[in-house]
CSV table of N, CA and C in Angstrom, one decimal:
chain,number,residue,atom,x,y,z
A,16,SER,N,-3.3,-5.7,-35.3
A,16,SER,CA,-1.9,-5.0,-34.8
A,16,SER,C,-1.4,-6.0,-33.8
A,17,LEU,N,-0.3,-6.2,-33.8
A,17,LEU,CA,0.5,-7.0,-32.9
A,17,LEU,C,1.5,-6.3,-32.1
A,18,VAL,N,1.7,-6.4,-30.8
A,18,VAL,CA,2.7,-5.8,-30.1
A,18,VAL,C,3.6,-6.9,-29.8
A,19,THR,N,4.7,-6.5,-29.9
A,19,THR,CA,5.8,-7.6,-29.6
A,19,THR,C,6.7,-7.1,-28.1
A,20,ILE,N,7.0,-7.8,-27.4
A,20,ILE,CA,7.5,-7.4,-25.9
A,20,ILE,C,8.7,-8.4,-25.8
A,21,ARG,N,9.9,-7.8,-25.8
A,21,ARG,CA,11.1,-8.6,-25.5
A,21,ARG,C,10.9,-9.1,-24.1
A,22,ILE,N,11.2,-10.3,-23.8
A,22,ILE,CA,11.1,-10.8,-22.4
A,22,ILE,C,12.6,-10.7,-21.8
A,23,PRO,N,12.5,-10.0,-20.6
A,23,PRO,CA,13.6,-9.7,-19.8
A,23,PRO,C,14.4,-10.8,-19.4
A,24,ALA,N,15.6,-10.7,-19.4
A,24,ALA,CA,16.5,-11.8,-18.9
A,24,ALA,C,16.3,-12.3,-17.5
A,25,GLY,N,16.1,-13.5,-17.4
A,25,GLY,CA,15.8,-14.2,-16.2
A,25,GLY,C,14.4,-14.4,-15.9
A,26,VAL,N,13.4,-14.3,-16.9
A,26,VAL,CA,12.1,-14.3,-16.8
A,26,VAL,C,11.7,-15.5,-17.6
A,27,GLU,N,10.8,-16.3,-17.0
A,27,GLU,CA,10.5,-17.5,-17.7
A,27,GLU,C,9.2,-17.2,-18.6
A,28,ASP,N,9.3,-17.3,-19.9
A,28,ASP,CA,8.3,-17.1,-20.8
A,28,ASP,C,6.9,-17.9,-20.4
A,29,ALA,N,6.8,-19.1,-20.3
A,29,ALA,CA,5.7,-20.0,-20.2
A,29,ALA,C,5.1,-19.5,-18.7
A,30,ALA,N,5.8,-19.4,-17.8
A,30,ALA,CA,5.3,-19.1,-16.3
A,30,ALA,C,4.6,-17.6,-16.3
A,31,VAL,N,5.1,-16.8,-17.1
A,31,VAL,CA,4.4,-15.4,-17.1
A,31,VAL,C,3.0,-15.6,-18.0
A,32,ARG,N,3.1,-16.3,-19.2
A,32,ARG,CA,1.9,-16.5,-19.8
A,32,ARG,C,1.0,-17.2,-19.0
A,33,ARG,N,1.1,-18.2,-18.3
A,33,ARG,CA,0.3,-19.0,-17.5
A,33,ARG,C,-0.2,-18.2,-16.4
A,34,PHE,N,0.6,-17.3,-15.7
A,34,PHE,CA,0.1,-16.3,-14.7
A,34,PHE,C,-0.8,-15.4,-15.4
A,35,LEU,N,-0.7,-14.9,-16.5
A,35,LEU,CA,-1.7,-13.9,-17.0
A,35,LEU,C,-3.0,-14.8,-17.4
A,36,LEU,N,-2.8,-15.9,-17.7
A,36,LEU,CA,-4.2,-16.5,-18.1
A,36,LEU,C,-4.9,-17.1,-16.8
A,37,ASP,N,-4.1,-17.7,-15.9
A,37,ASP,CA,-4.8,-18.1,-14.6
A,37,ASP,C,-5.3,-17.0,-13.7
A,38,GLU,N,-4.6,-15.9,-13.5
A,38,GLU,CA,-4.8,-14.7,-12.7
A,38,GLU,C,-5.9,-13.8,-13.3
A,39,TYR,N,-5.5,-13.6,-14.6
A,39,TYR,CA,-6.4,-12.4,-15.2
A,39,TYR,C,-7.2,-12.7,-16.5
A,40,ARG,N,-7.2,-14.1,-16.9
A,40,ARG,CA,-7.9,-14.3,-18.1
A,40,ARG,C,-7.4,-13.8,-19.3
A,41,ILE,N,-6.0,-13.4,-19.3
A,41,ILE,CA,-5.4,-12.8,-20.4
A,41,ILE,C,-4.4,-13.8,-21.1
A,42,GLU,N,-4.7,-13.8,-22.2
A,42,GLU,CA,-3.8,-14.9,-23.1
A,42,GLU,C,-2.9,-14.1,-24.1
A,43,ILE,N,-1.6,-14.4,-24.0
A,43,ILE,CA,-0.8,-13.8,-25.0
A,43,ILE,C,0.2,-14.9,-25.7
A,44,GLY,N,0.5,-14.7,-26.8
A,44,GLY,CA,1.3,-15.6,-27.4
A,44,GLY,C,2.8,-15.5,-27.3
A,45,GLY,N,3.5,-16.7,-27.4
A,45,GLY,CA,5.1,-16.7,-27.1
A,45,GLY,C,5.5,-16.5,-28.5
A,46,GLY,N,6.9,-16.4,-28.5
A,46,GLY,CA,7.6,-16.1,-29.9
A,46,GLY,C,7.5,-17.6,-30.6
A,47,LEU,N,7.8,-17.4,-31.7
A,47,LEU,CA,7.8,-18.5,-32.8
A,47,LEU,C,9.3,-18.7,-33.4
A,48,GLY,N,9.6,-19.8,-33.8
A,48,GLY,CA,10.9,-19.9,-34.5
A,48,GLY,C,12.1,-19.5,-33.8
A,49,PRO,N,13.0,-18.8,-34.3
A,49,PRO,CA,14.2,-18.1,-33.7
A,49,PRO,C,13.8,-17.3,-32.5
A,50,VAL,N,12.7,-16.7,-32.4
A,50,VAL,CA,12.7,-15.8,-31.2
A,50,VAL,C,11.7,-16.5,-30.2
A,51,LYS,N,11.5,-17.9,-30.3
A,51,LYS,CA,10.8,-18.5,-29.3
A,51,LYS,C,11.7,-18.4,-27.8
A,52,GLY,N,10.8,-18.0,-26.9
A,52,GLY,CA,11.4,-17.8,-25.6
A,52,GLY,C,12.1,-16.3,-25.3
A,53,GLN,N,12.1,-15.6,-26.3
A,53,GLN,CA,12.6,-14.3,-26.3
A,53,GLN,C,11.6,-13.0,-26.4
A,54,ILE,N,10.4,-13.3,-27.0
A,54,ILE,CA,9.5,-12.4,-27.0
A,54,ILE,C,8.0,-12.7,-26.8
A,55,TRP,N,7.1,-11.9,-26.4
A,55,TRP,CA,5.8,-12.3,-26.3
A,55,TRP,C,5.0,-11.5,-27.3
A,56,ARG,N,4.0,-12.0,-27.9
A,56,ARG,CA,3.0,-11.4,-28.9
A,56,ARG,C,1.7,-11.3,-28.3
A,57,VAL,N,1.5,-10.0,-28.5
A,57,VAL,CA,0.3,-9.4,-27.8
A,57,VAL,C,-0.8,-8.9,-29.0
A,58,GLY,N,-1.9,-9.2,-29.0
A,58,GLY,CA,-2.9,-8.6,-30.1
A,58,GLY,C,-3.7,-7.4,-29.2
A,59,LEU,N,-3.6,-6.4,-29.8
A,59,LEU,CA,-4.6,-5.3,-29.1
A,59,LEU,C,-4.9,-4.6,-30.4
A,60,MET,N,-6.0,-5.3,-30.8
A,60,MET,CA,-6.8,-4.5,-32.1
A,60,MET,C,-8.3,-4.2,-31.7
A,61,GLY,N,-8.9,-3.4,-32.3
A,61,GLY,CA,-10.3,-3.0,-32.1
A,61,GLY,C,-10.8,-2.8,-30.8
A,62,TYR,N,-11.7,-3.5,-30.3
A,62,TYR,CA,-12.4,-3.3,-29.2
A,62,TYR,C,-11.2,-3.7,-28.0
A,63,ASN,N,-10.4,-4.6,-28.1
A,63,ASN,CA,-9.3,-4.9,-27.2
A,63,ASN,C,-8.4,-3.8,-26.9
A,64,SER,N,-8.3,-2.6,-27.8
A,64,SER,CA,-7.3,-1.8,-27.5
A,64,SER,C,-7.9,-0.6,-26.7
A,65,ASN,N,-9.1,-0.8,-26.3
A,65,ASN,CA,-9.6,0.3,-25.4
A,65,ASN,C,-8.7,0.5,-24.0
A,66,ARG,N,-9.0,1.7,-23.5
A,66,ARG,CA,-8.2,2.2,-22.3
A,66,ARG,C,-8.2,1.1,-21.2
A,67,ARG,N,-9.4,0.5,-20.8
A,67,ARG,CA,-9.5,-0.5,-19.7
A,67,ARG,C,-8.7,-1.7,-19.9
A,68,ASN,N,-8.7,-2.2,-21.1
A,68,ASN,CA,-7.8,-3.3,-21.5
A,68,ASN,C,-6.5,-3.0,-21.5
A,69,ILE,N,-6.0,-2.0,-22.0
A,69,ILE,CA,-4.7,-1.6,-22.0
A,69,ILE,C,-4.2,-1.6,-20.6
A,70,THR,N,-4.7,-0.8,-19.7
A,70,THR,CA,-4.5,-0.6,-18.2
A,70,THR,C,-4.5,-2.2,-17.6
A,71,LEU,N,-5.4,-2.8,-17.8
A,71,LEU,CA,-5.4,-4.2,-17.4
A,71,LEU,C,-4.2,-5.1,-17.6
A,72,LEU,N,-4.0,-4.9,-18.9
A,72,LEU,CA,-2.6,-5.8,-19.4
A,72,LEU,C,-1.5,-5.1,-18.9
A,73,LEU,N,-1.2,-3.9,-18.7
A,73,LEU,CA,0.1,-3.5,-18.2
A,73,LEU,C,0.1,-4.0,-16.6
A,74,THR,N,-1.0,-3.7,-15.9
A,74,THR,CA,-1.1,-4.0,-14.4
A,74,THR,C,-0.8,-5.5,-14.4
A,75,ALA,N,-1.4,-6.4,-15.2
A,75,ALA,CA,-1.2,-7.8,-15.1
A,75,ALA,C,0.1,-8.2,-15.3
A,76,LEU,N,0.8,-7.7,-16.5
A,76,LEU,CA,2.0,-8.2,-16.9
A,76,LEU,C,3.1,-7.5,-15.8
A,77,ALA,N,2.9,-6.5,-15.3
A,77,ALA,CA,3.8,-6.0,-14.0
A,77,ALA,C,3.7,-7.1,-12.9
A,78,ALA,N,2.5,-7.5,-12.6
A,78,ALA,CA,2.3,-8.6,-11.6
A,78,ALA,C,2.9,-10.0,-11.9
A,79,ALA,N,2.9,-10.3,-13.1
A,79,ALA,CA,3.3,-11.5,-13.4
A,79,ALA,C,4.8,-11.6,-13.5
A,80,LEU,N,5.5,-10.4,-13.8
A,80,LEU,CA,6.9,-10.3,-13.6
A,80,LEU,C,7.3,-10.3,-12.3
A,81,SER,N,6.6,-9.7,-11.3
A,81,SER,CA,6.9,-9.4,-9.9
A,81,SER,C,6.8,-10.7,-9.3
A,82,ALA,N,5.9,-11.6,-9.8
A,82,ALA,CA,5.7,-13.0,-9.2
A,82,ALA,C,6.8,-13.8,-9.5
A,83,GLN,N,7.8,-13.5,-10.5
A,83,GLN,CA,9.1,-14.2,-10.9
A,83,GLN,C,10.3,-13.4,-10.1
A,84,GLY,N,10.1,-12.4,-9.3
A,84,GLY,CA,11.0,-11.8,-8.7
A,84,GLY,C,11.6,-10.8,-9.5
A,85,HIS,N,11.1,-10.4,-10.7
A,85,HIS,CA,11.7,-9.3,-11.5
A,85,HIS,C,11.1,-8.1,-11.0
A,86,LYS,N,12.0,-7.1,-10.9
A,86,LYS,CA,11.7,-5.9,-10.3
A,86,LYS,C,10.8,-5.1,-11.4
A,87,ALA,N,9.4,-5.0,-11.2
A,87,ALA,CA,8.6,-4.4,-12.2
A,87,ALA,C,7.4,-3.6,-11.5
A,88,SER,N,7.1,-2.5,-12.3
A,88,SER,CA,6.1,-1.6,-11.8
A,88,SER,C,5.4,-1.0,-13.2
A,89,ALA,N,4.1,-1.2,-13.1
A,89,ALA,CA,3.3,-0.6,-14.2
A,89,ALA,C,3.3,1.0,-14.3
A,90,GLY,N,3.7,1.6,-13.4
A,90,GLY,CA,3.6,3.0,-13.1
A,90,GLY,C,3.9,3.9,-14.4
A,91,ALA,N,5.1,3.8,-15.0
A,91,ALA,CA,5.7,4.5,-16.0
A,91,ALA,C,4.8,4.0,-17.4
A,92,ALA,N,4.5,2.8,-17.6
A,92,ALA,CA,3.8,2.3,-18.7
A,92,ALA,C,2.2,2.8,-18.5
A,93,LEU,N,1.7,3.0,-17.2
A,93,LEU,CA,0.3,3.4,-17.2
A,93,LEU,C,0.4,4.9,-17.5
A,94,GLU,N,1.4,5.7,-17.1
A,94,GLU,CA,1.5,7.1,-17.3
A,94,GLU,C,1.5,7.4,-18.8
A,95,ALA,N,2.4,6.7,-19.5
A,95,ALA,CA,2.3,6.5,-20.9
A,95,ALA,C,1.0,6.3,-21.7
A,96,ALA,N,0.5,5.5,-21.3
A,96,ALA,CA,-0.9,5.1,-21.7
A,96,ALA,C,-1.8,6.2,-21.3
A,97,ASP,N,-1.9,6.8,-20.3
A,97,ASP,CA,-2.8,7.9,-19.9
A,97,ASP,C,-2.3,9.1,-20.8
A,98,ALA,N,-1.3,9.3,-21.3
A,98,ALA,CA,-0.9,10.3,-22.0
A,98,ALA,C,-1.4,10.1,-23.4
A,99,VAL,N,-1.5,9.0,-24.1
A,99,VAL,CA,-1.8,8.7,-25.3
A,99,VAL,C,-3.4,8.9,-25.3
A,100,TYR,N,-4.2,8.2,-24.3
A,100,TYR,CA,-5.6,8.3,-24.2
A,100,TYR,C,-6.0,9.8,-23.9
A,101,GLY,N,-5.3,10.3,-22.8
A,101,GLY,CA,-5.7,11.8,-22.7
A,101,GLY,C,-5.5,12.9,-23.8
A,102,ALA,N,-4.7,12.4,-24.6
A,102,ALA,CA,-4.4,13.2,-26.1
A,102,ALA,C,-5.6,13.2,-26.9
A,103,GLY,N,-6.7,12.3,-26.6
A,103,GLY,CA,-7.8,12.4,-27.5
A,103,GLY,C,-8.9,13.0,-26.9
A,104,ARG,N,-8.9,13.5,-25.8
A,104,ARG,CA,-9.9,14.3,-25.2
A,104,ARG,C,-10.2,15.3,-25.7
């Protein structure tokens, strides 16, 4: 499974990917071809789709966006993830 995230206007693709790698050891892919610089490709399959890793990714992505001055909070995304994971209890 691959999650595609549209890059917000004014956010530098490579800077976010470098931040995630340097600060969190998370590697995501950039867009290819006509969507280069417009999307990120995030693989969340099997073990990587566990609650801990999803929470880490959402938190790290919010931090990376904030580091570029983009108003970002992981709050709503974390609540949505909790609702999905909580549904399986």
